[in-house]
């Protein structure tokens, strides 16, 4: 599918709950203080983008590409990351709330979670080798059959 290219754009204070984000390939874009809650992000492509203080809670991510994405200060409650395009999937999360999100059966090796609230996040059958959970609250998160070789939980808390 050939998507229109949106390159090096800044999106500030946009409300995509009222008007849908156009389906496109977003490259080197910055989204700041945008509201994507319950929005349709399916089949969009985000490459080397940054989301700052955005709300992406319950956003639809069917076949969404997240390649080298930084989420900083974002609310990502109930995001079904397992439905994303897993080809070249790479992201990091800093000061984010990811409660009730799921990474079921994804390969998220080398992912950095820093200072995140991650209550009841599902990592079932996820491959999370070399992943860092720095100062993260993992209360009631699920790590059933998760591959965690060299994962760093040294400063994480509320997990078992």
PDB file of C-alpha atoms in Angstrom:
ATOM      1  CA  UNK A   1       0.000   0.000   0.000  1.00  0.00           C
ATOM      2  CA  UNK A   2       1.485   3.340  -1.057  1.00  0.00           C
ATOM      3  CA  UNK A   3       0.799   5.929   1.606  1.00  0.00           C
ATOM      4  CA  UNK A   4       1.330   9.657   1.174  1.00  0.00           C
ATOM      5  CA  UNK A   5       4.535  10.823   2.886  1.00  0.00           C
ATOM      6  CA  UNK A   6       4.406  13.422   5.651  1.00  0.00           C
ATOM      7  CA  UNK A   7       7.978  14.388   6.504  1.00  0.00           C
ATOM      8  CA  UNK A   8       9.511  16.626   9.211  1.00  0.00           C
ATOM      9  CA  UNK A   9       6.207  18.079  10.420  1.00  0.00           C
ATOM     10  CA  UNK A  10       5.226  19.233  13.905  1.00  0.00           C
ATOM     11  CA  UNK A  11       1.700  18.564  15.141  1.00  0.00           C
ATOM     12  CA  UNK A  12       0.741  20.506  18.274  1.00  0.00           C
ATOM     13  CA  UNK A  13      -2.455  20.449  20.329  1.00  0.00           C
ATOM     14  CA  UNK A  14      -4.412  18.473  17.723  1.00  0.00           C
ATOM     15  CA  UNK A  15      -7.572  16.602  18.686  1.00  0.00           C
ATOM     16  CA  UNK A  16      -7.833  13.463  16.562  1.00  0.00           C
ATOM     17  CA  UNK A  17     -10.908  12.279  18.448  1.00  0.00           C
ATOM     18  CA  UNK A  18     -12.923  14.748  16.373  1.00  0.00           C
ATOM     19  CA  UNK A  19     -11.053  14.605  13.078  1.00  0.00           C
ATOM     20  CA  UNK A  20      -9.196  11.454  12.051  1.00  0.00           C
ATOM     21  CA  UNK A  21      -5.436  11.566  11.494  1.00  0.00           C
ATOM     22  CA  UNK A  22      -5.033  11.038   7.733  1.00  0.00           C
ATOM     23  CA  UNK A  23      -3.662   7.611   6.814  1.00  0.00           C
ATOM     24  CA  UNK A  24      -0.058   8.302   5.771  1.00  0.00           C
ATOM     25  CA  UNK A  25       3.590   7.524   6.381  1.00  0.00           C
ATOM     26  CA  UNK A  26       4.820   9.988   9.000  1.00  0.00           C
ATOM     27  CA  UNK A  27       8.606  10.328   9.006  1.00  0.00           C
ATOM     28  CA  UNK A  28      10.632  12.426  11.460  1.00  0.00           C
ATOM     29  CA  UNK A  29       7.450  14.046  12.775  1.00  0.00           C
ATOM     30  CA  UNK A  30       6.765  15.347  16.255  1.00  0.00           C
ATOM     31  CA  UNK A  31       3.345  15.091  17.895  1.00  0.00           C
ATOM     32  CA  UNK A  32       3.007  17.219  21.036  1.00  0.00           C
ATOM     33  CA  UNK A  33      -0.037  17.483  23.303  1.00  0.00           C
ATOM     34  CA  UNK A  34      -2.231  15.660  20.785  1.00  0.00           C
ATOM     35  CA  UNK A  35      -5.283  13.611  21.674  1.00  0.00           C
ATOM     36  CA  UNK A  36      -5.606  10.270  19.861  1.00  0.00           C
ATOM     37  CA  UNK A  37      -7.893   8.665  22.455  1.00  0.00           C
ATOM     38  CA  UNK A  38     -10.072   5.966  20.832  1.00  0.00           C
ATOM     39  CA  UNK A  39      -8.686   7.071  17.455  1.00  0.00           C
ATOM     40  CA  UNK A  40      -8.089   4.987  14.369  1.00  0.00           C
ATOM     41  CA  UNK A  41      -4.338   4.721  13.719  1.00  0.00           C
ATOM     42  CA  UNK A  42      -4.624   1.460  11.809  1.00  0.00           C
ATOM     43  CA  UNK A  43      -2.440   1.082   8.728  1.00  0.00           C
ATOM     44  CA  UNK A  44      -0.566   4.336   9.454  1.00  0.00           C
ATOM     45  CA  UNK A  45       3.200   4.303   9.468  1.00  0.00           C
ATOM     46  CA  UNK A  46       5.326   6.220  11.975  1.00  0.00           C
ATOM     47  CA  UNK A  47       9.083   6.245  11.362  1.00  0.00           C
ATOM     48  CA  UNK A  48      11.536   8.070  13.632  1.00  0.00           C
ATOM     49  CA  UNK A  49       8.708  10.072  15.212  1.00  0.00           C
ATOM     50  CA  UNK A  50       8.264  11.435  18.707  1.00  0.00           C
ATOM     51  CA  UNK A  51       5.059  11.630  20.737  1.00  0.00           C
ATOM     52  CA  UNK A  52       5.258  14.091  23.644  1.00  0.00           C
ATOM     53  CA  UNK A  53       2.486  14.430  26.249  1.00  0.00           C
ATOM     54  CA  UNK A  54      -0.048  12.766  23.944  1.00  0.00           C
ATOM     55  CA  UNK A  55      -3.049  10.631  24.836  1.00  0.00           C
ATOM     56  CA  UNK A  56      -3.192   7.466  22.731  1.00  0.00           C
ATOM     57  CA  UNK A  57      -5.435   5.506  25.092  1.00  0.00           C
ATOM     58  CA  UNK A  58      -7.506   2.811  23.413  1.00  0.00           C
ATOM     59  CA  UNK A  59      -6.224   3.822  19.966  1.00  0.00           C
ATOM     60  CA  UNK A  60      -6.667   1.223  17.252  1.00  0.00           C
ATOM     61  CA  UNK A  61      -3.252   0.004  16.038  1.00  0.00           C
ATOM     62  CA  UNK A  62      -4.124  -2.727  13.522  1.00  0.00           C
ATOM     63  CA  UNK A  63      -1.098  -3.050  11.183  1.00  0.00           C
ATOM     64  CA  UNK A  64       0.291   0.283  12.429  1.00  0.00           C
ATOM     65  CA  UNK A  65       4.036   0.642  11.907  1.00  0.00           C
ATOM     66  CA  UNK A  66       6.041   1.997  14.847  1.00  0.00           C
ATOM     67  CA  UNK A  67       9.685   2.155  13.758  1.00  0.00           C
ATOM     68  CA  UNK A  68      12.126   3.998  16.060  1.00  0.00           C
ATOM     69  CA  UNK A  69       9.403   5.839  17.994  1.00  0.00           C
ATOM     70  CA  UNK A  70       9.842   7.762  21.247  1.00  0.00           C
ATOM     71  CA  UNK A  71       6.884   8.137  23.581  1.00  0.00           C
ATOM     72  CA  UNK A  72       7.540  10.708  26.300  1.00  0.00           C
ATOM     73  CA  UNK A  73       4.976  11.626  28.949  1.00  0.00           C
ATOM     74  CA  UNK A  74       2.206   9.865  27.026  1.00  0.00           C
ATOM     75  CA  UNK A  75      -0.939   8.123  28.203  1.00  0.00           C
ATOM     76  CA  UNK A  76      -1.241   4.760  26.395  1.00  0.00           C
ATOM     77  CA  UNK A  77      -3.918   2.988  28.427  1.00  0.00           C
ATOM     78  CA  UNK A  78      -5.363  -0.132  26.802  1.00  0.00           C
ATOM     79  CA  UNK A  79      -3.290   0.044  23.617  1.00  0.00           C
ATOM     80  CA  UNK A  80      -3.214  -3.311  21.783  1.00  0.00           C
ATOM     81  CA  UNK A  81       0.398  -3.201  20.587  1.00  0.00           C
ATOM     82  CA  UNK A  82       0.136  -6.871  19.577  1.00  0.00           C
ATOM     83  CA  UNK A  83      -1.907  -5.805  16.544  1.00  0.00           C
ATOM     84  CA  UNK A  84       0.874  -3.527  15.210  1.00  0.00           C
ATOM     85  CA  UNK A  85       2.993  -4.332  12.209  1.00  0.00           C
ATOM     86  CA  UNK A  86       5.878  -6.205  13.845  1.00  0.00           C
ATOM     87  CA  UNK A  87       8.345  -5.569  10.992  1.00  0.00           C
ATOM     88  CA  UNK A  88      11.084  -3.239  12.285  1.00  0.00           C
ATOM     89  CA  UNK A  89       9.020  -2.563  15.413  1.00  0.00           C
ATOM     90  CA  UNK A  90      11.059  -0.351  17.753  1.00  0.00           C
ATOM     91  CA  UNK A  91       9.985   2.136  20.383  1.00  0.00           C
ATOM     92  CA  UNK A  92      10.885   3.542  23.794  1.00  0.00           C
ATOM     93  CA  UNK A  93       8.708   4.845  26.601  1.00  0.00           C
ATOM     94  CA  UNK A  94       9.665   7.505  29.155  1.00  0.00           C
ATOM     95  CA  UNK A  95       7.326   8.787  31.890  1.00  0.00           C
ATOM     96  CA  UNK A  96       4.355   7.052  30.245  1.00  0.00           C
ATOM     97  CA  UNK A  97       1.241   5.361  31.583  1.00  0.00           C
ATOM     98  CA  UNK A  98       0.695   2.026  29.813  1.00  0.00           C
ATOM     99  CA  UNK A  99      -1.903   0.446  32.098  1.00  0.00           C
ATOM    100  CA  UNK A 100      -3.923  -2.400  30.548  1.00  0.00           C
ATOM    101  CA  UNK A 101      -1.890  -2.350  27.316  1.00  0.00           C
ATOM    102  CA  UNK A 102      -0.764  -5.573  25.719  1.00  0.00           C
ATOM    103  CA  UNK A 103       2.402  -6.719  23.973  1.00  0.00           C
ATOM    104  CA  UNK A 104       1.141 -10.305  23.570  1.00  0.00           C
ATOM    105  CA  UNK A 105       3.521 -12.442  21.461  1.00  0.00           C
ATOM    106  CA  UNK A 106       5.518  -9.441  20.190  1.00  0.00           C
ATOM    107  CA  UNK A 107       9.287  -9.200  19.879  1.00  0.00           C
ATOM    108  CA  UNK A 108      10.223  -6.059  21.786  1.00  0.00           C
ATOM    109  CA  UNK A 109      13.893  -6.818  22.387  1.00  0.00           C
ATOM    110  CA  UNK A 110      16.042  -3.874  23.505  1.00  0.00           C
ATOM    111  CA  UNK A 111      13.015  -1.739  24.408  1.00  0.00           C
ATOM    112  CA  UNK A 112      13.524   0.930  27.059  1.00  0.00           C
ATOM    113  CA  UNK A 113      10.752   1.568  29.577  1.00  0.00           C
ATOM    114  CA  UNK A 114      11.765   4.361  31.943  1.00  0.00           C
ATOM    115  CA  UNK A 115       9.712   5.758  34.838  1.00  0.00           C
ATOM    116  CA  UNK A 116       6.507   4.235  33.463  1.00  0.00           C
ATOM    117  CA  UNK A 117       3.318   3.214  35.223  1.00  0.00           C
ATOM    118  CA  UNK A 118       2.507  -0.220  33.797  1.00  0.00           C
ATOM    119  CA  UNK A 119      -0.333  -1.765  35.817  1.00  0.00           C
ATOM    120  CA  UNK A 120      -1.812  -4.962  34.407  1.00  0.00           C
ATOM    121  CA  UNK A 121       0.209  -4.871  31.179  1.00  0.00           C
ATOM    122  CA  UNK A 122       0.183  -8.180  29.314  1.00  0.00           C
ATOM    123  CA  UNK A 123       3.601  -9.461  28.212  1.00  0.00           C
ATOM    124  CA  UNK A 124       2.385 -13.056  27.714  1.00  0.00           C
ATOM    125  CA  UNK A 125       4.657 -14.976  25.305  1.00  0.00           C
ATOM    126  CA  UNK A 126       6.516 -11.752  24.495  1.00  0.00           C
ATOM    127  CA  UNK A 127      10.193 -11.803  23.584  1.00  0.00           C
ATOM    128  CA  UNK A 128      11.715  -8.992  25.646  1.00  0.00           C
ATOM    129  CA  UNK A 129      15.426  -9.787  25.692  1.00  0.00           C
ATOM    130  CA  UNK A 130      17.717  -6.944  26.821  1.00  0.00           C
ATOM    131  CA  UNK A 131      14.671  -4.847  27.685  1.00  0.00           C
ATOM    132  CA  UNK A 132      15.019  -2.316  30.497  1.00  0.00           C
ATOM    133  CA  UNK A 133      12.289  -1.516  33.019  1.00  0.00           C
ATOM    134  CA  UNK A 134      13.956   1.427  34.736  1.00  0.00           C
ATOM    135  CA  UNK A 135      11.996   2.737  37.746  1.00  0.00           C
ATOM    136  CA  UNK A 136       8.768   1.226  36.369  1.00  0.00           C
ATOM    137  CA  UNK A 137       5.701   0.282  38.414  1.00  0.00           C
ATOM    138  CA  UNK A 138       4.688  -3.159  37.095  1.00  0.00           C
ATOM    139  CA  UNK A 139       1.794  -3.845  39.459  1.00  0.00           C
ATOM    140  CA  UNK A 140      -0.166  -6.944  38.347  1.00  0.00           C
ATOM    141  CA  UNK A 141       1.599  -7.093  34.966  1.00  0.00           C
ATOM    142  CA  UNK A 142       1.665 -10.535  33.356  1.00  0.00           C
ATOM    143  CA  UNK A 143       4.904 -12.200  32.271  1.00  0.00           C
ATOM    144  CA  UNK A 144       3.582 -15.673  31.409  1.00  0.00           C
ATOM    145  CA  UNK A 145       6.044 -17.577  29.179  1.00  0.00           C
ATOM    146  CA  UNK A 146       7.863 -14.306  28.452  1.00  0.00           C
ATOM    147  CA  UNK A 147      11.471 -14.465  27.213  1.00  0.00           C
ATOM    148  CA  UNK A 148      13.375 -12.058  29.446  1.00  0.00           C
ATOM    149  CA  UNK A 149      17.037 -12.937  28.905  1.00  0.00           C
ATOM    150  CA  UNK A 150      19.198 -10.063  30.170  1.00  0.00           C
ATOM    151  CA  UNK A 151      16.142  -7.901  30.910  1.00  0.00           C
ATOM    152  CA  UNK A 152      16.860  -5.305  33.588  1.00  0.00           C
ATOM    153  CA  UNK A 153      14.344  -5.150  36.440  1.00  0.00           C
ATOM    154  CA  UNK A 154      16.891  -3.832  38.955  1.00  0.00           C
ATOM    155  CA  UNK A 155      14.972  -0.613  39.691  1.00  0.00           C
ATOM    156  CA  UNK A 156      11.459  -1.810  38.735  1.00  0.00           C
ATOM    157  CA  UNK A 157       8.938  -2.489  41.466  1.00  0.00           C
ATOM    158  CA  UNK A 158       5.584  -4.177  42.188  1.00  0.00           C
ATOM    159  CA  UNK A 159       6.257  -7.195  39.993  1.00  0.00           C
ATOM    160  CA  UNK A 160       6.524 -10.908  40.649  1.00  0.00           C
TER     161      UNK A 160
END
